[in-house]
C-alpha atoms as one frame of an Amber mdcrd trajectory, in Angstrom:
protein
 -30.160 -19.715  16.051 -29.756 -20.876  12.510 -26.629 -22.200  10.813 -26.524
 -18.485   8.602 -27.345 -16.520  11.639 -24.213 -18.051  13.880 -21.961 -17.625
  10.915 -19.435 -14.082  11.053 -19.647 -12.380   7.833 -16.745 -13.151   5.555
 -14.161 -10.814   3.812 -13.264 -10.617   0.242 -10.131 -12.375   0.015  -7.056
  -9.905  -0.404  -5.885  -8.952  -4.282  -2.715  -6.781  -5.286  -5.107  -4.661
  -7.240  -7.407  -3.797  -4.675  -5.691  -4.342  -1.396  -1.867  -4.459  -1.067
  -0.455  -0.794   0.178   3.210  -0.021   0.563   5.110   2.418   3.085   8.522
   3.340   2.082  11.274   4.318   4.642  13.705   7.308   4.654  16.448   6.581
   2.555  18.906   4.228   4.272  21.854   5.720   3.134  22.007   7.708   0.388
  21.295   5.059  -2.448  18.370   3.219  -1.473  15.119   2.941   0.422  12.909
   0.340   1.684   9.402  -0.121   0.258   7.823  -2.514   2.831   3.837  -4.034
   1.552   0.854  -5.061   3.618  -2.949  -5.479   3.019  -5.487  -3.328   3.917
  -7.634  -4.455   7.328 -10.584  -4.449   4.949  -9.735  -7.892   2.991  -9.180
 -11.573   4.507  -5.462 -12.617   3.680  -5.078 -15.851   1.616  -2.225 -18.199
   0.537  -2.440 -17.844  -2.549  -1.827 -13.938  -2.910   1.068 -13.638  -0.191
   2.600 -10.536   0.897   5.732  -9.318  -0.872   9.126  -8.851   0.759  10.495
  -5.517   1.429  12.067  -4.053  -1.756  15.295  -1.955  -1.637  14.962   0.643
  -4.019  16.475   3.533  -4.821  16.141   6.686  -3.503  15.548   9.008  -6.530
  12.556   6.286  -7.604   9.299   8.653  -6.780   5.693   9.311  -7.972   4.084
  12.275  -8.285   1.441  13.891  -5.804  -1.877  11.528  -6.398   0.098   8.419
  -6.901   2.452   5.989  -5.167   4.477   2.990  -5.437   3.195  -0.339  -4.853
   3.069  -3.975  -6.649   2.362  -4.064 -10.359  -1.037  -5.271 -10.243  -0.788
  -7.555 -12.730   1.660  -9.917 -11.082   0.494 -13.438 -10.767   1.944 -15.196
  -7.612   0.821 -18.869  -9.489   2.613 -17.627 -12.352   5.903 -16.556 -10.962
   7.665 -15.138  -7.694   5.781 -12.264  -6.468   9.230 -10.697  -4.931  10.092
 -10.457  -8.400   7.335  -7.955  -9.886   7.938  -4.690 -10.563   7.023  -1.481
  -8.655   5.425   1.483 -10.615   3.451   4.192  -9.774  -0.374   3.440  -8.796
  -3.176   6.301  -8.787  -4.570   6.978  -5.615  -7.760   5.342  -4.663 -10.708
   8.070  -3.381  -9.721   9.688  -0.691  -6.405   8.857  -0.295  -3.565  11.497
  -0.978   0.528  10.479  -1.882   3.463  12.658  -1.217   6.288  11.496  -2.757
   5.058   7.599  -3.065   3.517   7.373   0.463  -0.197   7.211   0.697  -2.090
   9.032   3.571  -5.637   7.205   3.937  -6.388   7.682   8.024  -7.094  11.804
   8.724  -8.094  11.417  12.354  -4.681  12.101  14.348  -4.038  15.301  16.194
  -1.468  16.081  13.033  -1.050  16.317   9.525   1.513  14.735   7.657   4.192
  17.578   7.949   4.113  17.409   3.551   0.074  19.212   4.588  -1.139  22.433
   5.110  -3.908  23.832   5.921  -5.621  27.065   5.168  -8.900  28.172   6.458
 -10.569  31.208   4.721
């Protein structure tokens, strides 16, 4: 086999605009919440865009339906500390759906998110 032919196709390297996705938790006590980031499985991970820690925010910090909370994309991890960037509300990306913050991107489970109805007519 050639050299290109042995070779396993490469990912695009992970970016905060494209990539990073957050999940927040139920409020931890009645104050504050924990928005915890990771990359999607579609991108290769790199050094020099880490993940970000787990923010605490608080709990009345939401987004409206078709939007959530994730990393400003602007931040710049060779510029400053990533941990330090603030969180605003992002627009979904095509078919994707928020409730309150939390994107839903994976339809296939026996169950809806219980914030999801259905109606068949």
């Amino acid at each position: 086999l050639s050299k290109l032919q042995q070779t396993t196709p490469s990912r695009c390297p992970c970016t905060y605009a494209k990539d990073l996705l957050s999940t927040a938790s139920p409020c931890l006590n009645k104050d504050s919440r924990l928005l915890t980031f990771f990359f999607d499985d579609g991108c290769e991970a790199v050094p020099q865009t880490p993940v970000p820690n787990p923010k605490q925010i608080p709990c009345d910090i939401r987004c409206n339906s078709g939007a959530y909370l994730g990393i400003n994309a602007n931040c710049d991890p060779a510029v400053g500390n990533v941990n330090d960037c603030d969180v605003p509300c992002h627009k979904c990306k095509a078919g994707s759906f928020s409730f309150a913050g939390e994107v839903y991107d994976d339809f296939s489970g026996p169950e809806l998110p219980e914030q999801f109805d259905t109606d068949c007519r």
